[in-house]
């Protein structure tokens, strides 16, 4: 069977350096190693509605994320790049899969169980949980099964959702016809985990992020804010215990990293280390930052690219949906 890679990006928020190092950069590299047309990458804006109820933020985030991926070199002619909500067949399949999926399977989802735990003590812990959250893994299955994905690159937290997608696909195949490919999760354990300005994992949830495409001045300011210890400038410093060195490593090449390691051991002032880090990140991001702002200034161009992607995707989804309808008898 032909390898087909598919992954979704939630459109909640503005990408930060951690997203870039851990998700965007490796995904673009991997997509371009695939044959043309065999890598599907989409903006999961229907999923975003579960967590984010601010229409402007949803809208702006879709544009910002599309512009980010394009600015960083994603070639929309090589991959199929689209917005989930532009593919109505996905929501149609979602319903059909809802009728196949056991409720008991969804009761076991980590995200749902965590939401119930968070409401413990309330009269009805389920009351504050939307059906969107509860059925999230079904919609994710529809995303994946619609395009016959064989490999789905995801973070560790998503492995359970892939198992559910396989379970739902197998039930459908057994009940009706074997139409669906059973997908596999691909988890890259070597992917760099970037630390944030406070030393914890960089994450929107911790408010310790550095935005990917802030202007040069803001980027420098954010880097200067990284928390360090109070060793004097000339004191030798342990590179392996430093947020600054860890970030530097995610951006610089091997030779530069070796030089920086030595500078740490010889004693480098934190101000100098931060300045070097800023310069190194800025060099990598400056050209893409410029393209990002150019793209954001022309949202119609982004929209055209997404529409072209949707047209490519729908060439498959409309035909496949016909077969699915026929299989279930509608
Ligand atoms: P956040 O934690 O900021 O909410 P998301 O959960 O939206 O980020 O993550 C989107 C993608 O970026 C995921 O693939 C995730 O693994 C990756 N990612 C997020 N934060 C980091 C980080 N600090 N280092 C590396 N990768 C990250
Ligand atoms: N749930 C994924 C996440 O939180 C995003 C996503 C939605 C996805 N649909 C998908 C990932 C389909 C892979 C395949 O990261």
Coordinates of N, CA and C in Angstrom, one line a residue, residues 167-309:
X167 N -10.0 1.6 15.7 CA -11.1 0.8 16.2 C -12.4 1.2 15.4
X168 N -12.6 2.5 15.2 CA -13.8 2.9 14.5 C -13.8 2.4 13.0
X169 N -12.6 2.5 12.4 CA -12.4 2.0 11.0 C -12.7 0.5 10.9
X170 N -12.2 -0.2 11.9 CA -12.4 -1.7 11.8 C -13.8 -2.0 12.0
X171 N -14.5 -1.3 12.9 CA -16.0 -1.6 13.1 C -16.7 -1.3 11.8
X172 N -16.4 -0.2 11.2 CA -17.1 0.1 9.9 C -16.8 -0.9 8.9
X173 N -15.6 -1.3 8.8 CA -15.2 -2.3 7.7 C -15.9 -3.6 8.0
X174 N -16.0 -3.9 9.2 CA -16.7 -5.2 9.6 C -18.2 -5.1 9.3
X175 N -18.8 -4.0 9.7 CA -20.3 -3.9 9.6 C -20.7 -3.7 8.1
X176 N -19.9 -2.9 7.4 CA -20.4 -2.6 6.0 C -19.4 -3.3 5.0
X177 N -18.4 -2.4 4.5 CA -17.5 -3.0 3.6 C -16.1 -2.5 4.0
X178 N -15.1 -3.2 3.6 CA -13.7 -2.8 4.1 C -13.2 -1.6 3.3
X179 N -13.8 -0.4 3.5 CA -13.4 0.8 2.8 C -12.2 1.5 3.4
X180 N -12.1 1.4 4.7 CA -11.1 2.3 5.4 C -9.7 1.6 5.7
X181 N -8.7 2.4 5.5 CA -7.3 2.0 5.8 C -7.1 2.2 7.3
X182 N -6.5 1.3 8.0 CA -6.2 1.4 9.4 C -4.9 2.2 9.6
X183 N -5.0 3.4 10.1 CA -3.9 4.3 10.2 C -2.9 4.0 11.3
X184 N -1.7 4.4 11.2 CA -0.7 4.2 12.3 C -0.2 5.6 12.8
X185 N -0.1 5.7 14.1 CA 0.5 6.9 14.6 C 2.0 6.9 14.4
X186 N 2.6 8.1 14.1 CA 4.0 8.2 14.0 C 4.5 9.2 15.1
X187 N 5.2 8.7 16.1 CA 5.6 9.6 17.1 C 7.2 9.7 17.1
X188 N 7.6 10.9 16.9 CA 9.1 11.1 16.8 C 9.6 11.5 18.2
X189 N 10.3 10.5 18.9 CA 10.7 10.8 20.2 C 12.0 11.7 20.3
X190 N 12.6 11.8 19.1 CA 13.8 12.6 19.1 C 13.6 14.1 18.9
X191 N 12.3 14.4 18.7 CA 12.0 15.8 18.4 C 12.4 16.7 19.6
X192 N 13.0 17.8 19.3 CA 13.5 18.7 20.3 C 12.3 19.3 21.1
X193 N 12.4 19.3 22.4 CA 11.4 20.0 23.2 C 12.0 21.3 23.7
X194 N 11.4 22.4 23.3 CA 12.0 23.7 23.6 C 11.5 24.2 25.0
X195 N 12.5 24.7 25.7 CA 12.1 25.3 27.0 C 11.6 26.7 26.8
X196 N 10.8 27.2 27.7 CA 10.3 28.6 27.6 C 11.1 29.5 28.5
X197 N 10.7 30.8 28.5 CA 11.5 31.8 29.2 C 11.7 31.6 30.7
X198 N 10.8 30.7 31.3 CA 10.9 30.4 32.7 C 11.5 29.1 33.1
X199 N 12.0 28.4 32.0 CA 12.7 27.1 32.3 C 11.7 25.9 32.2
X200 N 10.4 26.1 32.1 CA 9.5 25.0 31.8 C 9.3 24.8 30.3
X201 N 8.7 23.7 29.9 CA 8.4 23.5 28.5 C 7.7 24.8 27.9
X202 N 8.1 25.2 26.8 CA 7.5 26.4 26.2 C 6.1 26.0 25.8
X203 N 5.1 26.7 26.3 CA 3.7 26.4 26.0 C 2.8 27.6 26.2
X204 N 1.8 27.7 25.3 CA 0.8 28.7 25.4 C 0.2 28.7 26.9
X205 N 0.0 27.4 27.4 CA -0.7 27.3 28.7 C 0.1 27.9 29.8
X206 N 1.4 28.0 29.6 CA 2.3 28.5 30.7 C 2.6 30.0 30.6
X207 N 2.2 30.6 29.4 CA 2.5 32.0 29.2 C 4.0 32.3 29.2
X208 N 4.8 31.3 28.7 CA 6.3 31.5 28.7 C 6.8 31.4 27.3
X209 N 6.0 31.7 26.3 CA 6.4 31.5 24.9 C 7.1 32.7 24.4
X210 N 7.8 32.5 23.3 CA 8.4 33.6 22.5 C 7.7 33.4 21.1
X211 N 7.0 34.4 20.7 CA 6.3 34.3 19.4 C 7.3 34.1 18.3
X212 N 6.8 33.3 17.3 CA 7.7 33.0 16.2 C 8.1 34.2 15.3
X213 N 7.1 35.0 15.0 CA 7.3 36.1 14.1 C 7.1 37.4 14.7
X214 N 7.4 37.6 16.0 CA 7.5 39.0 16.5 C 8.6 39.7 15.8
X215 N 8.5 41.1 15.8 CA 9.6 41.8 15.1 C 10.9 41.7 15.9
X216 N 11.9 42.1 15.2 CA 13.3 41.9 15.7 C 13.4 42.4 17.2
X217 N 12.9 43.6 17.4 CA 13.0 44.3 18.7 C 12.3 43.5 19.8
X218 N 11.1 43.0 19.4 CA 10.3 42.2 20.4 C 11.0 40.9 20.7
X219 N 11.5 40.3 19.6 CA 12.2 39.0 19.8 C 13.4 39.2 20.8
X220 N 14.2 40.2 20.6 CA 15.3 40.5 21.4 C 14.9 40.7 22.9
X221 N 13.8 41.5 23.0 CA 13.3 41.8 24.4 C 12.9 40.5 25.1
X222 N 12.2 39.6 24.3 CA 11.7 38.3 24.9 C 12.9 37.5 25.4
X223 N 14.0 37.4 24.5 CA 15.1 36.6 24.8 C 15.9 37.2 26.0
X224 N 15.9 38.5 26.1 CA 16.6 39.1 27.2 C 15.9 38.8 28.6
X225 N 14.6 38.5 28.4 CA 13.8 38.2 29.7 C 14.0 36.8 30.2
X226 N 14.7 35.9 29.4 CA 14.9 34.5 29.9 C 15.5 34.5 31.3
X227 N 14.9 33.8 32.2 CA 15.5 33.7 33.5 C 16.8 33.0 33.6
X228 N 17.8 33.5 34.3 CA 19.1 32.9 34.4 C 19.5 32.9 35.9
X229 N 20.6 32.2 36.2 CA 21.0 32.3 37.6 C 21.9 33.5 37.8
X230 N 22.5 33.7 39.0 CA 23.2 35.0 39.2 C 24.7 34.8 39.2
X231 N 25.2 33.8 38.4 CA 26.6 33.7 38.3 C 27.2 35.0 37.6
X232 N 28.4 35.4 38.1 CA 29.0 36.6 37.5 C 29.5 36.2 36.0
X233 N 29.6 37.3 35.2 CA 30.0 37.0 33.8 C 31.1 36.1 33.6
X234 N 32.2 36.2 34.3 CA 33.4 35.5 34.0 C 33.3 34.0 34.6
X235 N 32.3 33.7 35.4 CA 32.2 32.4 36.0 C 31.9 31.3 34.9
X236 N 32.6 30.2 34.9 CA 32.2 29.1 34.0 C 30.8 28.7 34.2
X237 N 30.1 28.3 33.1 CA 28.7 28.0 33.2 C 28.4 26.6 32.6
X238 N 27.5 25.9 33.2 CA 27.2 24.6 32.7 C 26.2 24.7 31.5
X239 N 26.7 24.4 30.3 CA 25.8 24.6 29.1 C 24.5 23.7 29.2
X240 N 24.7 22.5 29.8 CA 23.6 21.5 29.8 C 22.6 21.8 30.9
X241 N 22.8 22.9 31.6 CA 21.8 23.3 32.6 C 21.3 24.7 32.3
X242 N 21.4 25.0 31.0 CA 21.0 26.4 30.6 C 19.9 26.4 29.6
X243 N 18.9 27.2 29.8 CA 17.8 27.4 28.9 C 18.3 28.0 27.6
X244 N 19.2 29.0 27.8 CA 19.8 29.7 26.7 C 20.6 28.8 25.7
X245 N 21.4 27.9 26.3 CA 22.1 27.0 25.5 C 21.2 26.0 24.8
X246 N 20.2 25.5 25.5 CA 19.2 24.6 24.9 C 18.5 25.2 23.7
X247 N 18.2 26.5 23.8 CA 17.5 27.1 22.7 C 18.5 27.3 21.6
X248 N 19.7 27.7 21.9 CA 20.8 27.9 20.9 C 21.0 26.6 20.1
X249 N 21.0 25.5 20.8 CA 21.1 24.2 20.1 C 20.1 23.9 19.1
X250 N 18.8 24.4 19.4 CA 17.7 24.1 18.5 C 17.8 24.9 17.2
X251 N 18.7 25.9 17.2 CA 18.8 26.8 16.0 C 20.1 26.8 15.3
X252 N 21.2 26.6 16.1 CA 22.6 26.8 15.5 C 23.0 25.5 14.9
X253 N 24.0 25.5 14.0 CA 24.6 24.3 13.4 C 25.6 23.7 14.4
X254 N 26.1 22.5 14.1 CA 26.9 21.8 15.1 C 28.2 22.6 15.5
X255 N 28.9 23.2 14.5 CA 30.1 23.9 14.8 C 29.8 25.0 15.7
X256 N 28.8 25.8 15.4 CA 28.4 27.0 16.3 C 28.1 26.5 17.7
X257 N 27.4 25.3 17.8 CA 27.0 24.8 19.1 C 28.3 24.4 19.9
X258 N 29.3 23.8 19.2 CA 30.5 23.4 19.9 C 31.3 24.7 20.4
X259 N 31.3 25.7 19.6 CA 31.9 27.0 20.0 C 31.2 27.6 21.2
X260 N 29.9 27.6 21.2 CA 29.1 28.1 22.3 C 29.3 27.3 23.6
X261 N 29.4 26.0 23.4 CA 29.7 25.1 24.6 C 31.0 25.6 25.3
X262 N 32.0 25.8 24.4 CA 33.3 26.2 25.0 C 33.2 27.6 25.6
X263 N 32.5 28.5 25.0 CA 32.3 29.8 25.6 C 31.6 29.8 26.9
X264 N 30.7 28.9 27.1 CA 30.0 28.7 28.4 C 31.0 28.2 29.4
X265 N 31.8 27.2 29.0 CA 32.8 26.6 30.0 C 33.9 27.6 30.3
X266 N 34.2 28.5 29.4 CA 35.2 29.5 29.7 C 34.7 30.7 30.5
X267 N 33.4 30.8 30.6 CA 32.7 31.9 31.3 C 32.2 32.9 30.3
X268 N 30.9 33.0 30.1 CA 30.4 34.0 29.2 C 29.3 34.7 30.0
X269 N 29.2 36.0 29.8 CA 28.2 36.8 30.6 C 26.8 36.4 30.0
X270 N 25.8 36.4 30.9 CA 24.4 36.0 30.4 C 24.0 37.0 29.3
X271 N 24.3 38.3 29.4 CA 23.9 39.2 28.4 C 24.5 38.9 27.0
X272 N 25.8 38.5 27.0 CA 26.4 38.1 25.8 C 25.8 36.8 25.2
X273 N 25.5 35.9 26.1 CA 24.9 34.6 25.6 C 23.6 34.9 25.0
X274 N 22.8 35.7 25.7 CA 21.5 36.0 25.1 C 21.6 36.8 23.8
X275 N 22.5 37.7 23.7 CA 22.7 38.4 22.4 C 23.1 37.4 21.3
X276 N 24.0 36.5 21.6 CA 24.3 35.5 20.6 C 23.1 34.6 20.2
X277 N 22.3 34.3 21.2 CA 21.1 33.5 20.9 C 20.1 34.3 20.0
X278 N 20.0 35.5 20.4 CA 19.1 36.4 19.6 C 19.6 36.4 18.1
X279 N 20.9 36.7 17.9 CA 21.4 36.8 16.6 C 21.2 35.5 15.8
X280 N 21.4 34.4 16.4 CA 21.3 33.1 15.8 C 19.8 32.8 15.4
X281 N 18.9 33.1 16.3 CA 17.5 32.8 15.9 C 17.0 33.8 14.9
X282 N 17.4 35.1 15.0 CA 17.0 36.1 14.1 C 17.5 35.8 12.7
X283 N 18.7 35.3 12.5 CA 19.2 35.0 11.2 C 18.3 33.9 10.6
X284 N 17.9 32.9 11.3 CA 17.1 31.8 10.8 C 15.7 32.3 10.4
X285 N 15.2 33.2 11.2 CA 13.8 33.5 11.1 C 13.5 34.8 10.2
X286 N 14.5 35.7 10.1 CA 14.2 36.9 9.4 C 13.6 36.8 8.0
X287 N 14.2 36.0 7.2 CA 13.6 36.0 5.8 C 12.1 35.5 5.9
X288 N 11.8 34.4 6.7 CA 10.5 33.9 6.8 C 9.5 34.9 7.4
X289 N 10.1 35.7 8.4 CA 9.3 36.7 9.1 C 8.8 37.7 8.0
X290 N 9.7 38.1 7.2 CA 9.3 39.1 6.1 C 8.2 38.5 5.2
X291 N 8.4 37.3 4.8 CA 7.4 36.6 4.0 C 6.0 36.5 4.7
X292 N 6.1 36.2 6.0 CA 4.9 36.0 6.8 C 4.1 37.3 6.8
X293 N 4.8 38.4 7.0 CA 4.1 39.7 7.1 C 3.5 40.1 5.7
X294 N 4.3 39.8 4.7 CA 3.8 40.0 3.3 C 2.5 39.2 3.1
X295 N 2.5 38.0 3.5 CA 1.4 37.1 3.3 C 0.2 37.6 4.1
X296 N 0.4 37.9 5.3 CA -0.7 38.4 6.2 C -1.4 39.6 5.6
X297 N -0.5 40.4 4.9 CA -1.1 41.7 4.4 C -2.0 41.4 3.2
X298 N -1.9 40.1 2.6 CA -2.7 39.8 1.5 C -3.4 38.5 1.8
X299 N -4.4 38.6 2.7 CA -5.2 37.4 3.1 C -5.9 36.7 1.9
X300 N -6.2 37.5 0.8 CA -6.9 36.9 -0.3 C -5.9 35.8 -1.0
X301 N -4.6 36.1 -0.9 CA -3.7 35.2 -1.6 C -3.6 33.9 -0.7
X302 N -3.7 34.0 0.6 CA -3.7 32.8 1.4 C -5.0 32.0 1.2
X303 N -6.1 32.8 1.1 CA -7.4 32.1 0.8 C -7.3 31.3 -0.5
X304 N -6.7 31.9 -1.5 CA -6.6 31.2 -2.8 C -5.9 29.9 -2.7
X305 N -4.8 30.0 -1.9 CA -3.9 28.8 -1.8 C -4.8 27.7 -1.1
X306 N -5.5 28.1 0.0 CA -6.3 27.1 0.8 C -7.4 26.6 -0.1
X307 N -8.0 27.4 -1.0 CA -9.1 27.0 -1.8 C -8.5 26.0 -2.9
X308 N -7.3 26.2 -3.4 CA -6.7 25.3 -4.3 C -6.5 24.0 -3.6
X309 N -6.0 24.0 -2.4 CA -5.8 22.8 -1.6 C -7.1 22.1 -1.4

